[in-house]
mmCIF file of C-alpha atoms and ligand atoms in Angstrom:
data_model
loop_
_atom_site.group_PDB
_atom_site.id
_atom_site.type_symbol
_atom_site.label_atom_id
_atom_site.label_comp_id
_atom_site.label_asym_id
_atom_site.label_seq_id
_atom_site.Cartn_x
_atom_site.Cartn_y
_atom_site.Cartn_z
ATOM 1 C CA MET A 1 0.000 0.000 0.000
ATOM 2 C CA ASN A 2 1.125 3.457 -0.889
ATOM 3 C CA THR A 3 2.408 5.633 1.959
ATOM 4 C CA LYS A 4 1.856 9.216 0.876
ATOM 5 C CA LYS A 5 2.055 11.500 3.902
ATOM 6 C CA LEU A 6 -1.373 13.184 3.655
ATOM 7 C CA GLY A 7 -4.408 11.813 5.525
ATOM 8 C CA PHE A 8 -8.030 12.862 5.047
ATOM 9 C CA GLY A 9 -9.393 14.106 8.398
ATOM 10 C CA LEU A 10 -13.137 13.451 8.360
ATOM 11 C CA MET A 11 -14.035 16.035 11.010
ATOM 12 C CA ARG A 12 -14.908 19.111 8.956
ATOM 13 C CA LEU A 13 -16.783 17.570 6.066
ATOM 14 C CA PRO A 14 -18.911 19.716 3.763
ATOM 15 C CA SER A 15 -22.323 20.259 5.340
ATOM 16 C CA LEU A 16 -25.748 21.012 3.910
ATOM 17 C CA ASP A 17 -26.448 23.232 6.937
ATOM 18 C CA ASP A 18 -23.837 25.713 8.203
ATOM 19 C CA ASN A 19 -25.177 25.417 11.740
ATOM 20 C CA ASP A 20 -25.393 21.623 11.821
ATOM 21 C CA PRO A 21 -22.201 19.698 10.964
ATOM 22 C CA SER A 22 -24.088 16.373 11.138
ATOM 23 C CA GLN A 23 -25.896 17.236 7.888
ATOM 24 C CA ILE A 24 -22.946 16.000 5.827
ATOM 25 C CA ASP A 25 -23.111 16.593 2.092
ATOM 26 C CA LEU A 26 -22.506 12.979 1.098
ATOM 27 C CA GLU A 27 -22.465 13.550 -2.644
ATOM 28 C CA GLU A 28 -19.777 16.223 -2.388
ATOM 29 C CA THR A 29 -17.828 14.103 0.088
ATOM 30 C CA LYS A 30 -17.924 11.133 -2.297
ATOM 31 C CA LYS A 31 -16.365 13.275 -5.035
ATOM 32 C CA MET A 32 -13.654 14.392 -2.617
ATOM 33 C CA VAL A 33 -12.926 10.808 -1.551
ATOM 34 C CA ASP A 34 -12.736 9.688 -5.180
ATOM 35 C CA THR A 35 -10.248 12.413 -6.048
ATOM 36 C CA PHE A 36 -8.186 11.687 -2.942
ATOM 37 C CA ILE A 37 -7.926 7.999 -3.838
ATOM 38 C CA GLU A 38 -7.373 8.649 -7.560
ATOM 39 C CA ARG A 39 -4.393 10.776 -6.600
ATOM 40 C CA GLY A 40 -2.849 7.890 -4.680
ATOM 41 C CA PHE A 41 -3.758 8.726 -1.066
ATOM 42 C CA THR A 42 -5.194 6.116 1.279
ATOM 43 C CA TYR A 43 -5.413 7.277 4.918
ATOM 44 C CA PHE A 44 -8.763 8.328 6.458
ATOM 45 C CA ASP A 45 -9.213 9.518 10.030
ATOM 46 C CA THR A 46 -12.571 9.692 11.791
ATOM 47 C CA ALA A 47 -13.792 9.620 15.418
ATOM 48 C CA TRP A 48 -16.899 8.872 17.471
ATOM 49 C CA MET A 49 -18.090 12.462 17.798
ATOM 50 C CA TYR A 50 -16.826 14.104 14.607
ATOM 51 C CA CYS A 51 -19.470 15.970 12.580
ATOM 52 C CA GLY A 52 -22.070 15.740 15.348
ATOM 53 C CA PHE A 53 -21.482 11.960 15.735
ATOM 54 C CA ASN A 54 -22.165 11.401 12.035
ATOM 55 C CA SER A 55 -18.669 11.198 10.523
ATOM 56 C CA GLU A 56 -18.374 7.434 11.038
ATOM 57 C CA ASN A 57 -21.761 6.865 9.349
ATOM 58 C CA ALA A 58 -20.655 9.026 6.450
ATOM 59 C CA THR A 59 -17.402 7.066 6.205
ATOM 60 C CA LYS A 60 -19.414 3.953 5.473
ATOM 61 C CA GLU A 61 -21.366 5.678 2.686
ATOM 62 C CA VAL A 62 -18.576 7.575 0.992
ATOM 63 C CA LEU A 63 -15.704 5.120 1.436
ATOM 64 C CA VAL A 64 -16.371 1.670 2.869
ATOM 65 C CA LYS A 65 -19.309 0.728 0.652
ATOM 66 C CA ARG A 66 -17.545 2.032 -2.444
ATOM 67 C CA TYR A 67 -13.947 0.784 -2.228
ATOM 68 C CA PRO A 68 -12.296 -2.611 -1.609
ATOM 69 C CA ARG A 69 -10.977 -2.901 1.942
ATOM 70 C CA ASP A 70 -7.331 -3.062 0.842
ATOM 71 C CA GLN A 71 -7.508 0.290 -0.976
ATOM 72 C CA TYR A 72 -7.759 2.444 2.130
ATOM 73 C CA THR A 73 -6.573 2.704 5.712
ATOM 74 C CA LEU A 74 -9.128 3.703 8.356
ATOM 75 C CA ALA A 75 -8.470 5.185 11.797
ATOM 76 C CA THR A 76 -10.959 5.934 14.552
ATOM 77 C CA LYS A 77 -10.882 6.552 18.297
ATOM 78 C CA LEU A 78 -12.382 5.976 21.746
ATOM 79 C CA HIS A 79 -12.938 9.214 23.702
ATOM 80 C CA SER A 80 -12.913 9.292 27.522
ATOM 81 C CA GLY A 81 -15.780 11.787 27.553
ATOM 82 C CA PHE A 82 -18.269 9.161 26.371
ATOM 83 C CA ILE A 83 -17.435 6.201 28.618
ATOM 84 C CA GLN A 84 -18.613 5.805 32.201
ATOM 85 C CA THR A 85 -18.287 2.024 32.583
ATOM 86 C CA LYS A 86 -16.137 -0.766 31.142
ATOM 87 C CA GLU A 87 -19.155 -1.956 29.190
ATOM 88 C CA ASP A 88 -19.328 1.421 27.423
ATOM 89 C CA ARG A 89 -15.964 0.747 25.745
ATOM 90 C CA ASP A 90 -17.350 -2.257 23.881
ATOM 91 C CA LEU A 91 -20.698 -0.639 23.225
ATOM 92 C CA ILE A 92 -18.924 2.220 21.466
ATOM 93 C CA PHE A 93 -16.371 0.029 19.686
ATOM 94 C CA ASN A 94 -19.041 -2.332 18.330
ATOM 95 C CA GLU A 95 -21.161 0.599 17.279
ATOM 96 C CA GLN A 96 -18.138 2.082 15.501
ATOM 97 C CA LEU A 97 -17.711 -1.155 13.528
ATOM 98 C CA ASN A 98 -21.405 -1.008 12.740
ATOM 99 C CA LYS A 99 -21.417 2.689 11.782
ATOM 100 C CA THR A 100 -18.371 2.441 9.527
ATOM 101 C CA GLY A 101 -19.197 -1.021 8.151
ATOM 102 C CA VAL A 102 -15.625 -2.366 8.412
ATOM 103 C CA GLU A 103 -14.597 -5.618 10.092
ATOM 104 C CA TYR A 104 -11.447 -4.134 11.591
ATOM 105 C CA PHE A 105 -9.778 -0.742 11.995
ATOM 106 C CA ASP A 106 -6.285 -0.225 10.643
ATOM 107 C CA TYR A 107 -5.498 2.296 13.378
ATOM 108 C CA TYR A 108 -7.362 2.690 16.670
ATOM 109 C CA LEU A 109 -6.594 5.433 19.182
ATOM 110 C CA LEU A 110 -7.395 6.421 22.718
ATOM 111 C CA HIS A 111 -8.588 9.921 21.944
ATOM 112 C CA ASP A 112 -6.969 12.962 23.531
ATOM 113 C CA ILE A 113 -4.879 11.611 26.411
ATOM 114 C CA ASN A 114 -4.200 14.383 28.899
ATOM 115 C CA THR A 115 -3.879 14.820 32.666
ATOM 116 C CA HIS A 116 -7.644 14.475 33.200
ATOM 117 C CA SER A 117 -8.612 11.878 30.606
ATOM 118 C CA ILE A 118 -5.823 9.487 31.602
ATOM 119 C CA GLU A 119 -7.575 8.964 34.935
ATOM 120 C CA VAL A 120 -10.649 7.736 33.072
ATOM 121 C CA TYR A 121 -8.586 5.551 30.732
ATOM 122 C CA ASN A 122 -6.780 4.013 33.720
ATOM 123 C CA LYS A 123 -9.913 3.586 35.828
ATOM 124 C CA LEU A 124 -11.740 1.826 32.997
ATOM 125 C CA ASP A 125 -8.651 -0.254 32.061
ATOM 126 C CA CYS A 126 -8.601 1.068 28.500
ATOM 127 C CA PHE A 127 -4.903 0.353 28.006
ATOM 128 C CA HIS A 128 -5.423 -3.397 28.361
ATOM 129 C CA TRP A 129 -8.702 -3.186 26.512
ATOM 130 C CA ILE A 130 -7.197 -1.615 23.374
ATOM 131 C CA GLN A 131 -4.381 -4.194 23.369
ATOM 132 C CA GLU A 132 -7.020 -6.920 23.591
ATOM 133 C CA LYS A 133 -8.767 -5.480 20.513
ATOM 134 C CA LYS A 134 -5.489 -5.784 18.671
ATOM 135 C CA ASN A 135 -4.971 -9.360 19.877
ATOM 136 C CA GLN A 136 -8.436 -10.204 18.545
ATOM 137 C CA GLY A 137 -7.518 -8.815 15.104
ATOM 138 C CA LEU A 138 -10.135 -6.069 15.325
ATOM 139 C CA VAL A 139 -7.437 -3.402 15.219
ATOM 140 C CA LYS A 140 -4.151 -3.552 13.312
ATOM 141 C CA LYS A 141 -2.216 -0.809 15.094
ATOM 142 C CA ILE A 142 -2.883 0.906 18.420
ATOM 143 C CA GLY A 143 -1.984 4.439 19.423
ATOM 144 C CA PHE A 144 -3.328 7.561 21.053
ATOM 145 C CA SER A 145 -3.831 11.206 20.304
ATOM 146 C CA TYR A 146 -2.336 13.573 22.784
ATOM 147 C CA HIS A 147 -2.894 17.108 24.010
ATOM 148 C CA ASP A 148 -0.661 17.768 26.998
ATOM 149 C CA GLY A 149 2.955 18.405 27.924
ATOM 150 C CA PRO A 150 6.101 16.350 27.128
ATOM 151 C CA GLU A 151 6.507 15.020 30.700
ATOM 152 C CA LEU A 152 3.209 13.146 30.727
ATOM 153 C CA LEU A 153 3.835 11.900 27.188
ATOM 154 C CA ASP A 154 7.176 10.471 28.286
ATOM 155 C CA LYS A 155 5.488 8.747 31.245
ATOM 156 C CA VAL A 156 2.704 7.237 29.108
ATOM 157 C CA LEU A 157 5.130 5.925 26.490
ATOM 158 C CA THR A 158 7.445 4.518 29.168
ATOM 159 C CA GLU A 159 4.599 2.719 30.912
ATOM 160 C CA HIS A 160 2.957 1.604 27.669
ATOM 161 C CA PRO A 161 5.587 0.540 25.124
ATOM 162 C CA GLU A 162 2.839 -1.457 23.377
ATOM 163 C CA PHE A 163 1.592 1.689 21.638
ATOM 164 C CA GLU A 164 2.776 1.805 18.049
ATOM 165 C CA PHE A 165 2.250 5.467 17.127
ATOM 166 C CA VAL A 166 1.290 8.816 18.624
ATOM 167 C CA GLN A 167 -0.927 11.522 17.166
ATOM 168 C CA LEU A 168 0.283 15.008 18.049
ATOM 169 C CA GLN A 169 -0.751 18.565 17.349
ATOM 170 C CA ILE A 170 2.097 19.960 15.270
ATOM 171 C CA ASN A 171 2.145 23.124 13.220
ATOM 172 C CA TYR A 172 4.662 25.892 12.734
ATOM 173 C CA LEU A 173 2.893 28.216 15.158
ATOM 174 C CA ASP A 174 2.724 25.672 18.004
ATOM 175 C CA TRP A 175 6.175 24.191 17.329
ATOM 176 C CA ASP A 176 7.895 26.342 19.955
ATOM 177 C CA SER A 177 4.815 27.649 21.780
ATOM 178 C CA ALA A 178 4.847 27.450 25.562
ATOM 179 C CA GLY A 179 1.262 26.171 25.640
ATOM 180 C CA VAL A 180 1.244 23.292 23.157
ATOM 181 C CA GLN A 181 4.991 22.448 23.130
ATOM 182 C CA SER A 182 4.821 20.546 19.857
ATOM 183 C CA ARG A 183 8.567 20.286 19.454
ATOM 184 C CA GLN A 184 9.186 18.715 22.857
ATOM 185 C CA CYS A 185 6.319 16.256 22.379
ATOM 186 C CA TYR A 186 7.640 15.297 18.942
ATOM 187 C CA GLU A 187 11.090 14.746 20.425
ATOM 188 C CA VAL A 188 9.680 12.533 23.189
ATOM 189 C CA ALA A 189 7.779 10.390 20.663
ATOM 190 C CA THR A 190 10.908 10.120 18.521
ATOM 191 C CA LYS A 191 13.028 9.146 21.526
ATOM 192 C CA HIS A 192 10.601 6.278 22.189
ATOM 193 C CA GLY A 193 10.785 5.214 18.537
ATOM 194 C CA LYS A 194 7.103 5.972 17.895
ATOM 195 C CA PRO A 195 6.114 7.389 14.509
ATOM 196 C CA VAL A 196 3.995 10.530 14.671
ATOM 197 C CA ILE A 197 0.709 11.310 12.995
ATOM 198 C CA VAL A 198 0.152 15.051 12.866
ATOM 199 C CA MET A 199 -3.179 16.691 13.641
ATOM 200 C CA GLU A 200 -4.051 20.371 13.311
ATOM 201 C CA PRO A 201 -1.194 21.148 10.888
ATOM 202 C CA VAL A 202 -3.048 24.311 9.819
ATOM 203 C CA LYS A 203 -4.185 25.021 13.398
ATOM 204 C CA GLY A 204 -7.898 24.814 12.634
ATOM 205 C CA GLY A 205 -7.567 27.126 9.629
ATOM 206 C CA THR A 206 -5.587 29.819 11.461
ATOM 207 C CA LEU A 207 -2.585 29.196 9.217
ATOM 208 C CA ALA A 208 -4.725 29.367 6.101
ATOM 209 C CA LYS A 209 -5.660 32.984 6.838
ATOM 210 C CA VAL A 210 -2.368 34.533 7.829
ATOM 211 C CA PRO A 211 -1.800 38.291 8.200
ATOM 212 C CA GLU A 212 -1.233 40.193 4.965
ATOM 213 C CA ASP A 213 2.508 40.633 5.598
ATOM 214 C CA VAL A 214 2.966 36.887 5.887
ATOM 215 C CA GLU A 215 0.862 36.159 2.835
ATOM 216 C CA LYS A 216 2.910 38.610 0.803
ATOM 217 C CA MET A 217 6.149 37.042 1.976
ATOM 218 C CA PHE A 218 5.000 33.513 1.085
ATOM 219 C CA LYS A 219 3.650 34.577 -2.306
ATOM 220 C CA GLU A 220 6.870 36.400 -3.187
ATOM 221 C CA CYS A 221 8.769 33.194 -2.543
ATOM 222 C CA ALA A 222 6.397 30.850 -4.421
ATOM 223 C CA LEU A 223 3.403 32.427 -6.130
ATOM 224 C CA GLU A 224 1.825 29.119 -7.097
ATOM 225 C CA MET A 225 1.851 27.637 -3.596
ATOM 226 C CA SER A 226 -1.224 28.159 -1.399
ATOM 227 C CA ILE A 227 -0.901 29.608 2.098
ATOM 228 C CA PRO A 228 -1.975 26.355 3.859
ATOM 229 C CA SER A 229 0.623 24.420 1.840
ATOM 230 C CA TRP A 230 3.342 26.043 3.932
ATOM 231 C CA ALA A 231 1.787 24.652 7.099
ATOM 232 C CA ILE A 232 1.187 21.143 5.783
ATOM 233 C CA ARG A 233 4.664 20.916 4.291
ATOM 234 C CA PHE A 234 6.189 22.096 7.576
ATOM 235 C CA ALA A 235 4.603 19.157 9.402
ATOM 236 C CA ALA A 236 5.333 16.656 6.627
ATOM 237 C CA SER A 237 8.987 17.707 6.478
ATOM 238 C CA LEU A 238 9.674 16.216 9.909
ATOM 239 C CA ASP A 239 11.486 12.886 9.482
ATOM 240 C CA ASN A 240 9.537 10.992 12.127
ATOM 241 C CA VAL A 241 6.135 12.112 10.819
ATOM 242 C CA MET A 242 4.392 9.260 9.035
ATOM 243 C CA MET A 243 1.142 11.083 8.222
ATOM 244 C CA VAL A 244 -0.252 14.607 8.259
ATOM 245 C CA LEU A 245 -4.013 14.837 8.724
ATOM 246 C CA SER A 246 -5.890 17.642 7.100
ATOM 247 C CA GLY A 247 -9.579 18.178 7.897
ATOM 248 C CA MET A 248 -10.630 18.994 4.373
ATOM 249 C CA SER A 249 -14.050 20.570 3.993
ATOM 250 C CA ASP A 250 -14.322 21.280 0.288
ATOM 251 C CA MET A 251 -12.977 20.156 -3.059
ATOM 252 C CA ASP A 252 -10.731 23.201 -3.507
ATOM 253 C CA GLN A 253 -8.863 22.383 -0.312
ATOM 254 C CA LEU A 254 -8.579 18.762 -1.324
ATOM 255 C CA LEU A 255 -7.251 19.572 -4.793
ATOM 256 C CA ASP A 256 -4.753 21.989 -3.336
ATOM 257 C CA ASN A 257 -3.502 19.645 -0.581
ATOM 258 C CA THR A 258 -3.269 16.587 -2.786
ATOM 259 C CA GLY A 259 -1.640 18.645 -5.556
ATOM 260 C CA TYR A 260 1.537 19.452 -3.662
ATOM 261 C CA MET A 261 1.506 16.294 -1.505
ATOM 262 C CA MET A 262 1.431 13.883 -4.465
ATOM 263 C CA ASN A 263 5.105 14.505 -5.074
ATOM 264 C CA PHE A 264 6.019 15.925 -1.705
ATOM 265 C CA GLU A 265 9.096 18.146 -1.426
ATOM 266 C CA PRO A 266 10.363 18.866 2.116
ATOM 267 C CA LEU A 267 10.969 22.512 3.018
ATOM 268 C CA ASN A 268 14.383 23.911 2.141
ATOM 269 C CA GLU A 269 16.449 26.184 4.366
ATOM 270 C CA LYS A 270 15.166 29.400 2.776
ATOM 271 C CA GLU A 271 11.561 28.268 3.286
ATOM 272 C CA TYR A 272 12.225 27.429 6.938
ATOM 273 C CA GLN A 273 13.569 30.936 7.480
ATOM 274 C CA LEU A 274 10.399 32.436 6.021
ATOM 275 C CA ILE A 275 8.293 30.289 8.315
ATOM 276 C CA TYR A 276 10.198 31.450 11.396
ATOM 277 C CA LYS A 277 9.535 35.038 10.341
ATOM 278 C CA ALA A 278 5.861 34.219 9.800
ATOM 279 C CA VAL A 279 5.610 32.836 13.346
ATOM 280 C CA ASP A 280 6.822 36.130 14.810
ATOM 281 C CA ILE A 281 4.331 38.118 12.764
ATOM 282 C CA ILE A 282 1.348 35.845 13.439
ATOM 283 C CA ASN A 283 2.040 35.605 17.159
ATOM 284 C CA SER A 284 1.723 39.349 17.377
ATOM 285 C CA THR A 285 -1.814 39.251 15.915
ATOM 286 C CA ILE A 286 -3.827 36.283 17.265
ATOM 287 C CA THR A 287 -5.831 36.838 20.429
ATOM 288 C CA VAL A 288 -7.551 33.481 21.112
ATOM 289 C CA PRO A 289 -5.535 30.429 19.940
ATOM 290 C CA CYS A 290 -8.640 28.246 19.408
ATOM 291 C CA THR A 291 -8.256 25.489 16.797
ATOM 292 C CA GLY A 292 -11.997 25.186 16.101
ATOM 293 C CA CYS A 293 -12.114 21.493 17.067
ATOM 294 C CA ALA A 294 -15.563 22.087 18.674
ATOM 295 C CA TYR A 295 -15.023 19.565 21.486
ATOM 296 C CA CYS A 296 -16.387 22.232 23.834
ATOM 297 C CA VAL A 297 -19.669 22.736 22.024
ATOM 298 C CA ASP A 298 -21.800 19.650 22.636
ATOM 299 C CA GLY A 299 -21.679 19.800 26.431
ATOM 300 C CA CYS A 300 -22.473 23.505 26.792
ATOM 301 C CA PRO A 301 -25.812 23.904 28.604
ATOM 302 C CA MET A 302 -26.266 27.390 27.105
ATOM 303 C CA ARG A 303 -25.598 26.218 23.519
ATOM 304 C CA ILE A 304 -22.903 28.847 23.045
ATOM 305 C CA ALA A 305 -21.158 28.647 19.647
ATOM 306 C CA ILE A 306 -17.748 28.967 21.298
ATOM 307 C CA PRO A 307 -15.330 28.377 18.364
ATOM 308 C CA LYS A 308 -17.435 30.416 15.949
ATOM 309 C CA TYR A 309 -17.375 33.350 18.365
ATOM 310 C CA PHE A 310 -13.624 33.052 18.922
ATOM 311 C CA SER A 311 -13.011 32.962 15.195
ATOM 312 C CA LEU A 312 -15.078 36.121 14.683
ATOM 313 C CA TYR A 313 -13.367 37.799 17.615
ATOM 314 C CA ASN A 314 -9.889 36.989 16.296
ATOM 315 C CA ALA A 315 -10.790 38.163 12.821
ATOM 316 C CA ASP A 316 -12.314 41.363 14.150
ATOM 317 C CA LEU A 317 -9.281 42.229 16.222
ATOM 318 C CA GLN A 318 -7.009 41.601 13.248
ATOM 319 C CA GLU A 319 -9.012 43.888 10.987
ATOM 320 C CA ILE A 320 -10.541 46.482 13.223
ATOM 321 C CA GLU A 321 -7.781 49.022 13.482
ATOM 322 C CA GLU A 322 -7.121 49.262 9.803
ATOM 323 C CA LYS A 323 -10.604 49.262 8.316
ATOM 324 C CA GLY A 324 -12.832 50.859 10.927
ATOM 325 C CA TRP A 325 -15.719 48.526 10.039
ATOM 326 C CA THR A 326 -15.806 44.772 9.722
ATOM 327 C CA PRO A 327 -18.611 42.285 9.053
ATOM 328 C CA GLN A 328 -17.846 40.129 12.085
ATOM 329 C CA GLY A 329 -20.270 41.999 14.362
ATOM 330 C CA GLU A 330 -23.131 41.174 12.027
ATOM 331 C CA TYR A 331 -22.172 37.519 11.852
ATOM 332 C CA TYR A 332 -22.070 37.487 15.624
ATOM 333 C CA ALA A 333 -25.524 39.043 15.934
ATOM 334 C CA ASN A 334 -26.918 36.523 13.455
ATOM 335 C CA LEU A 335 -25.404 33.552 15.247
ATOM 336 C CA THR A 336 -26.857 34.630 18.593
ATOM 337 C CA LYS A 337 -30.344 34.172 17.137
ATOM 338 C CA THR A 338 -29.598 30.430 16.929
ATOM 339 C CA PHE A 339 -27.022 29.959 19.703
ATOM 340 C CA GLY A 340 -26.522 31.338 23.211
ATOM 341 C CA LYS A 341 -24.714 34.681 23.482
ATOM 342 C CA ALA A 342 -21.210 34.850 24.926
ATOM 343 C CA SER A 343 -22.671 36.848 27.835
ATOM 344 C CA GLU A 344 -25.031 33.963 28.666
ATOM 345 C CA CYS A 345 -22.159 31.730 29.816
ATOM 346 C CA ILE A 346 -22.936 30.527 33.349
ATOM 347 C CA GLY A 347 -19.327 29.573 34.095
ATOM 348 C CA CYS A 348 -20.033 25.864 34.653
ATOM 349 C CA GLY A 349 -16.579 24.981 33.266
ATOM 350 C CA GLN A 350 -17.683 22.000 31.153
ATOM 351 C CA CYS A 351 -16.073 23.481 28.039
ATOM 352 C CA GLU A 352 -12.726 24.149 29.743
ATOM 353 C CA ARG A 353 -12.537 20.562 30.986
ATOM 354 C CA VAL A 354 -12.612 19.175 27.443
ATOM 355 C CA CYS A 355 -10.651 21.868 25.566
ATOM 356 C CA PRO A 356 -7.478 20.190 24.218
ATOM 357 C CA GLN A 357 -5.782 23.587 24.046
ATOM 358 C CA HIS A 358 -6.538 24.268 27.752
ATOM 359 C CA LEU A 359 -7.959 27.678 26.918
ATOM 360 C CA PRO A 360 -9.550 29.875 29.598
ATOM 361 C CA ILE A 361 -12.788 29.827 27.601
ATOM 362 C CA ILE A 362 -14.952 31.529 30.235
ATOM 363 C CA GLU A 363 -12.597 34.490 30.425
ATOM 364 C CA TYR A 364 -12.336 34.757 26.645
ATOM 365 C CA LEU A 365 -16.129 34.669 26.322
ATOM 366 C CA GLN A 366 -16.337 37.686 28.608
ATOM 367 C CA ASP A 367 -13.964 39.473 26.240
ATOM 368 C CA VAL A 368 -16.103 38.410 23.278
ATOM 369 C CA ALA A 369 -19.250 39.686 25.022
ATOM 370 C CA ASN A 370 -17.605 43.007 25.836
ATOM 371 C CA HIS A 371 -16.433 43.318 22.276
ATOM 372 C CA PHE A 372 -19.545 42.358 20.323
ATOM 373 C CA GLU A 373 -22.424 43.011 22.717
ATOM 374 C CA LYS A 374 -21.534 46.393 24.150
HETATM 375 S S1 SF4 B 401 -18.618 27.565 31.047
HETATM 376 FE FE1 SF4 B 401 -20.012 28.761 29.749
HETATM 377 S S2 SF4 B 401 -19.406 28.295 27.656
HETATM 378 FE FE2 SF4 B 401 -18.487 26.732 28.967
HETATM 379 S S3 SF4 B 401 -19.952 25.034 28.922
HETATM 380 FE FE3 SF4 B 401 -20.475 26.291 30.711
HETATM 381 S S4 SF4 B 401 -21.996 27.762 29.960
HETATM 382 FE FE4 SF4 B 401 -21.041 26.841 28.150
HETATM 383 S S1 SF4 B 402 -12.260 26.468 22.671
HETATM 384 FE FE1 SF4 B 402 -10.966 24.643 22.831
HETATM 385 S S2 SF4 B 402 -12.396 22.900 22.621
HETATM 386 FE FE2 SF4 B 402 -13.463 24.729 21.901
HETATM 387 S S3 SF4 B 402 -13.126 24.745 19.701
HETATM 388 FE FE3 SF4 B 402 -11.523 26.028 20.612
HETATM 389 S S4 SF4 B 402 -9.799 24.672 20.921
HETATM 390 FE FE4 SF4 B 402 -11.583 23.347 20.561
#
């Protein structure tokens, strides 16, 4: 099987309803899958709760029913937020087999190991459980995705050498950031001899919409290359990275990504230097480093559209000084007709407990409310 380094993340699929990600546009997704496979790519990554719990169902329709099993590689995950008992692990796993329609998963992950979730995974004996799934032939390779610091990662990999790969958040903005510490985590995984699958290479779209200065710099260097290509190539250029996942949500993105990843060229020294400059510029402009993963949304009792609000807030702060007027305020007002307002947050903390970026969401929502609702 071909081992091109780009994986199709099935978490931001095209939707028939902007406010409901579970309404996946299956026909458009089928075309995207066909193009992806035609261009020689094989890796697909889904999870229990992606696209409002509908990504795995869509995977069956767009991929599993339409391609022989040996033409693709499928990954999915068990998330600590949805298991209360040991029985729940099997209920979810069996339902995942049912939803996707496969008889085994090529890659299966414990989803988002961090200081809090590891207590659940330990309490419910998930480390033995996932190994057992492999022993039964229901999973080919076991691993975990990870959103915490290098010390805990080192401890998990030391205690659990049975894991075969690690999925890490790596992008050029987080590479040396104090919060995410991508570089240190990558180095820990490499030290343990575990290949890395990269998630969030474009940081939830942040690195697709870079400040004008950065865009100009990238375009002057290579006019034909898209802005996100710099981010994906950064991640793919790391020797110990076996796959870079991109959550592609339309055909244009897919054509662009697959275009330069078909015959992948690692970054050269001049390109690295431009990226380091870009990091300095971007860091001076982003206010809320939210990746838009939406893990925080489903549990919010006030139905607050947290990542949408943060995205509007970031965009507004980037534009506001120069243009005097921006459309973000109108988008915000429209969204609050369907979702709770930022000011309606009751501070329950549910969102902060599940945020992989450990963002102080409650505090940021107060800023959003002050900004858009005053
Ligand atoms: S703290 Fe606020 S935003 Fe977070 S889940 Fe509770 S109500 Fe929703
Ligand atoms: S606030 Fe955190 S959990 Fe919510 S979308 Fe942003 S990064 Fe994801």
